[in-house]
XYZ file of C-alpha atoms in Angstrom:
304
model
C -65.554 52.775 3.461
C -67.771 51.091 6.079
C -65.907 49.733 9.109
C -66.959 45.852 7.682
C -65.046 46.458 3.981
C -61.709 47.798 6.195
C -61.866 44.302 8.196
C -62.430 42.478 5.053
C -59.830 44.319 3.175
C -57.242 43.522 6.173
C -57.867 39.775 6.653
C -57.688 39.516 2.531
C -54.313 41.161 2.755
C -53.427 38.823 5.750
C -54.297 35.799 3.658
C -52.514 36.758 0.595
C -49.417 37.472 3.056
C -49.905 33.901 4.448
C -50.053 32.304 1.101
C -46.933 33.910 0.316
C -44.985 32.911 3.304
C -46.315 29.320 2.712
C -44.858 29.308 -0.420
C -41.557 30.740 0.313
C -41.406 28.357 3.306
C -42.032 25.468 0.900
C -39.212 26.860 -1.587
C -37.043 27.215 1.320
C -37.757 23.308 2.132
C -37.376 21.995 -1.479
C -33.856 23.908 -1.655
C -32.960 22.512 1.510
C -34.041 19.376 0.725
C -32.272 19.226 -2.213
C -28.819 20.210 -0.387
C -29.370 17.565 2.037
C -29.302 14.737 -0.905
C -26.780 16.408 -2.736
C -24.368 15.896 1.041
C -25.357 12.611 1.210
C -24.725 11.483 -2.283
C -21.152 13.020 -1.685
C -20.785 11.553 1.186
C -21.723 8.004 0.234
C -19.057 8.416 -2.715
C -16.787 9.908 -0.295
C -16.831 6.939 1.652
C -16.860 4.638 -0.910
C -13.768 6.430 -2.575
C -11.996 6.123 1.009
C -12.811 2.574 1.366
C -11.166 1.604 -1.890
C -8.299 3.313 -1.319
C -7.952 1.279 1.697
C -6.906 -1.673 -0.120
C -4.337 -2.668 -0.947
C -3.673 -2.671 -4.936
C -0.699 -4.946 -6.502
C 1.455 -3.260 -8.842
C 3.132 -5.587 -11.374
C 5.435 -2.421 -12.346
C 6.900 -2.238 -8.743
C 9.929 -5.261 -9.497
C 12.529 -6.028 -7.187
C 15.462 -8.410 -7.880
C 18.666 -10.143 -6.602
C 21.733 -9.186 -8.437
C 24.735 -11.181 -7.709
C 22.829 -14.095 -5.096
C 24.884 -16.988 -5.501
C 22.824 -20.600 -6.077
C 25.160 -21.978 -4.154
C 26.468 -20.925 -0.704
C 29.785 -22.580 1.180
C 29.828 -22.580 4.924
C 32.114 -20.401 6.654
C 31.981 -17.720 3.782
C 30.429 -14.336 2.845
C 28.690 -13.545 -0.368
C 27.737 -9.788 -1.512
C 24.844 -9.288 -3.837
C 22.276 -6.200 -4.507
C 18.965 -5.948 -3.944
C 17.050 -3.661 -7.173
C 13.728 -2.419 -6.602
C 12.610 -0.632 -9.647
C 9.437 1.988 -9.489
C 8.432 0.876 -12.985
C 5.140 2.288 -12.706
C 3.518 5.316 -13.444
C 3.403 7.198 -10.335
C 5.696 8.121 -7.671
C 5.858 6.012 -4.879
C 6.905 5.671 -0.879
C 8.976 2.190 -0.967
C 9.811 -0.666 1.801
C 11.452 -3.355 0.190
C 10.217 -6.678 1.655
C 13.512 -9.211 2.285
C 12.861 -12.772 3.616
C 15.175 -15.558 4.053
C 14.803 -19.370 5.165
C 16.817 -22.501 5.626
C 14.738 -25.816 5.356
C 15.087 -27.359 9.107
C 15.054 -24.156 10.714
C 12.072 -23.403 12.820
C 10.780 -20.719 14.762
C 13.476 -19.460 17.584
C 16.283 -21.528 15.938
C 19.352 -20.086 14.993
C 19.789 -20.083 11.538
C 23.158 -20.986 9.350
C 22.564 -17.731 7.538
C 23.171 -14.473 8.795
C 21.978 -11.696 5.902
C 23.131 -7.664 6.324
C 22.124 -4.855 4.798
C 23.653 -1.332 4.197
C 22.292 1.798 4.876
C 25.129 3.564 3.415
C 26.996 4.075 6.699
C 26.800 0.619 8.454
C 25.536 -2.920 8.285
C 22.371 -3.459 9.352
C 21.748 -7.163 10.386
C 18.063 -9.134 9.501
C 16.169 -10.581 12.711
C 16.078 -13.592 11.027
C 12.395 -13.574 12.679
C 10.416 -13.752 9.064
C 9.503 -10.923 6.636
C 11.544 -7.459 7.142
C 11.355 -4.301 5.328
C 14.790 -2.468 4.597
C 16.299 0.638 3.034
C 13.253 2.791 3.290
C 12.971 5.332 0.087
C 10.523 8.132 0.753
C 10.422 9.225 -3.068
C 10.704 7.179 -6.160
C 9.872 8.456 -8.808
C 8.571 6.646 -12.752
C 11.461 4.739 -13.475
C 13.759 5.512 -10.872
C 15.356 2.296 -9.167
C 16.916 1.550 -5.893
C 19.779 -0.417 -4.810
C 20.516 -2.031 -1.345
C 23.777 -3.712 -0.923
C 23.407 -6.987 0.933
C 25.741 -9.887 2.236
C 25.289 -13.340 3.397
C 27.510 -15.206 5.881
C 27.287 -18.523 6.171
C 27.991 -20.378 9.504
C 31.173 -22.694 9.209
C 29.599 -25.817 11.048
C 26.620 -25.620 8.523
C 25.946 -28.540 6.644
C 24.287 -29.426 3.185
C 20.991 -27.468 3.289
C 18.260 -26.246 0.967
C 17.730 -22.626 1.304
C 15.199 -19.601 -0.239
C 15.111 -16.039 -0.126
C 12.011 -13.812 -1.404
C 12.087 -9.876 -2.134
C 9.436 -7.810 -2.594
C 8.465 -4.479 -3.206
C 5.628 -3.015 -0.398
C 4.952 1.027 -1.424
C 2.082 3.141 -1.239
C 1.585 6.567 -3.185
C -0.658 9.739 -2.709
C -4.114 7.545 -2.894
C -2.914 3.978 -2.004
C -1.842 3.634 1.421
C -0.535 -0.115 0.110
C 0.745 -1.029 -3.112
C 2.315 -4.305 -3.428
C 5.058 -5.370 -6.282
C 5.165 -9.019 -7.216
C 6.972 -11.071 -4.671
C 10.323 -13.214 -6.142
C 11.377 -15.931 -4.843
C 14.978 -17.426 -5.367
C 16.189 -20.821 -4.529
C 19.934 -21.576 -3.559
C 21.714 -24.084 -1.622
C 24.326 -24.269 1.659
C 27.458 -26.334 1.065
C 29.740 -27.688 3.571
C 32.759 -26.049 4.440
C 35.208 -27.415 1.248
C 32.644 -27.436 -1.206
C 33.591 -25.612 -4.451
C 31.198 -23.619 -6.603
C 30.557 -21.776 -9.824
C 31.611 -18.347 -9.275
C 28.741 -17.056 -12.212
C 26.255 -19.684 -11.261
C 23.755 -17.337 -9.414
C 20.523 -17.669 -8.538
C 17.492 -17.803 -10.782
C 14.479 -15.862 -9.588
C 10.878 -17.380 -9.733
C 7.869 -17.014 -8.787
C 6.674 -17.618 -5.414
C 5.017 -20.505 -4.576
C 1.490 -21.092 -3.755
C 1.548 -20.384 -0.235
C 4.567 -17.723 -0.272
C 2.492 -14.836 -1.368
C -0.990 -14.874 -0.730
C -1.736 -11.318 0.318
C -5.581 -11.446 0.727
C -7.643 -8.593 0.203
C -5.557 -7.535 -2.804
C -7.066 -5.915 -6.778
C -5.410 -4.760 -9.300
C -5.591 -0.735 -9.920
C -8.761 -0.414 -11.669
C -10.534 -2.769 -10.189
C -12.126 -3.674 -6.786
C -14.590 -1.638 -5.212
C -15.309 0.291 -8.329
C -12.549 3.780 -7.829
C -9.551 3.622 -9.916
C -6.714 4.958 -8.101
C -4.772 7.779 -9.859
C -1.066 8.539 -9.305
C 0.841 11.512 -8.493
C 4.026 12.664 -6.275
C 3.663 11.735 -2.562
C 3.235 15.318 -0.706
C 2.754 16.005 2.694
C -0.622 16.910 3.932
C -3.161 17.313 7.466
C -4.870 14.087 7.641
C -3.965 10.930 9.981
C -1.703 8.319 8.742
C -3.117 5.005 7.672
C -2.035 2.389 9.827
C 0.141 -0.964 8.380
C -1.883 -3.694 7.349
C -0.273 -7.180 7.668
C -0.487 -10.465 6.157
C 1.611 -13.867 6.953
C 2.185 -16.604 4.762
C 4.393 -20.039 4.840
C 6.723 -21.420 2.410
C 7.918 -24.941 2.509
C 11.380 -25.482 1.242
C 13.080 -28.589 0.168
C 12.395 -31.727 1.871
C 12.711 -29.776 5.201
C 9.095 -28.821 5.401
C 10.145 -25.619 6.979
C 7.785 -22.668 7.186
C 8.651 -18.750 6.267
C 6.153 -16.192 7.326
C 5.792 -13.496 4.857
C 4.052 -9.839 5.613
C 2.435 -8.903 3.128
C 1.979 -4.911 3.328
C 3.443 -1.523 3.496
C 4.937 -0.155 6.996
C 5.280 2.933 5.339
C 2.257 5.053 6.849
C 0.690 7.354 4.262
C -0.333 11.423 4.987
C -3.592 12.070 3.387
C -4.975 14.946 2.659
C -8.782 15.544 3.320
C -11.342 18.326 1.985
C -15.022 18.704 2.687
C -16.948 18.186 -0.278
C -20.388 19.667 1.400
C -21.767 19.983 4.408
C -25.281 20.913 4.967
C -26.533 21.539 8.631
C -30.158 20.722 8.996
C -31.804 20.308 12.295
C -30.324 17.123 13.612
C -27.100 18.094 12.609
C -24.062 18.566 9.642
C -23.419 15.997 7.263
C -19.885 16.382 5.754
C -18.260 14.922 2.190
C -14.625 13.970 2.463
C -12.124 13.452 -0.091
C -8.788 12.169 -0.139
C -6.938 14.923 -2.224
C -8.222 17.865 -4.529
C -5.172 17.493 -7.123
C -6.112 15.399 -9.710
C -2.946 13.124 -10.991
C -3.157 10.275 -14.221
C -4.511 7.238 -14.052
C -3.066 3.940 -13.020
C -1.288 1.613 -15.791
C -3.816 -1.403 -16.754
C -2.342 -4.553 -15.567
């Protein structure tokens, strides 16, 4: 073999190796290319998933009721009555029962006529009086499991006739929903003078708020919204950061007074999530990472 053939031999054999590791480079790319997509699609659904579970859902299984709340209250005395919340949903939940009570007249800063306790199963705990309050915070309630918070009402001996309301609600959230909102009662009752005589078994009827007790913007029902249905499960404690309270306020006007009640509309109770990356690719600039809420899967919420 002539010293010419040997070069030509050696730069065929150099091109052929080139060609190869072209092609491998370009197999390499594709792949990686195709990872990259794949973390962003995750992503994308990852933060769509997180967004929805943002907000906050109502739950017409989550009821809460007065037992005992007399329609008709005499100054200078002291009614008992129990608050119910009932988890009538599928899923366990983390519960704040919302309490709110209002005497027509009374306006920001003013004393009112009413002064509402609650128990905590070792001592009274009194209301602000300053709006919307959650009470008697349950950390696990499970499907059908209820709740009851004993309550009492004074009323002030100088008060006179007044028109008065009280709403109850039941703010939760559970392992996907950092806000879950029960429908909000409202019951309607009067203050006597001191004197007055009443119906012992004349209580109060509950209702349904009116239109500006309850808005609660922002709200869907579970399987709806921004396209995840949230799934249910027991609460458990996990790594991730807790979701902060979100708050709405609403008035009410009562009676003739025109008074105004503001009403929050949204869990205090903060929620542990639990996060896992669902890829991560890292490609020149940098890593791009999916992230889901929880990797236990639970059943689906109840239509409502």
């Amino acid at each position: 073999m002539t010293a010419q053939q040997a070069a030509d031999e050696a730069a065929e054999k150099a091109q052929t190796a080139l060609d190869d590791a072209r092609v491998a480079a370009v197999r390499k790319y594709n792949l990686l290319q195709q990872a990259l997509d794949k973390a962003l699609a995750d992503k994308e659904a990852a933060d769509k998933a997180l967004a929805a579970a943002k907000e906050c859902v109502r739950e017409t299984g989550l009821s809460s009721l007065a037992i005992g709340l007399p329609s008709k209250v005499v100054a200078g005395t002291t009614v008992d009555f129990t608050l119910r919340v009932t988890n009538g949903t599928t899923r366990t939940l983390t519960v704040d029962p919302l309490v709110s009570f209002h005497v027509a007249g009374e306006g920001a800063g003013t004393k009112s006529v009413l002064g509402v306790e609650w128990s905590d199963g070792s001592d009274w705990q009194p209301l602000s009086g300053e709006g919307s309050e959650h009470i008697a915070h349950v950390d696990t309630m499970k499907p059908g499991e209820h709740s009851d918070v004993k309550m009492r009402m004074k009323a002030d001996p100088a008060a006179t006739a007044k028109d008065a309301l009280a709403l109850f609600a039941g703010d939760a959230s559970d392992a996907y929903r950092p806000c879950v909102l029960g429908p909000m009662k409202r019951y309607d009752f009067q203050v006597l003078p001191a004197g007055s005589t009443t119906d012992p078994g004349d209580d109060a009827e509950p209702g349904k708020p009116g239109d500006q007790d309850d808005p609660r913007p922002g709200t869907v029902t579970p399987g709806q919204g921004s396209g995840a249905t949230p799934q249910g499960g027991a609460a458990q404690q996990a790594t991730q950061a807790n979701t902060a309270t979100q708050a709405t306020q609403a008035t009410a006007t009562v009676g003739d007074g025109g008074a105004t009640l503001a009403a929050t509309g949204s869990s205090s109770a903060t929620l542990p999530m639990a996060g896992v990356g669902a890829g991560a690719v890292v490609l020149g600039a940098g890593a791009v990472a999916a992230v889901r809420r929880r990797t236990s899967r639970a059943a689906s919420d109840p239509a409502v």
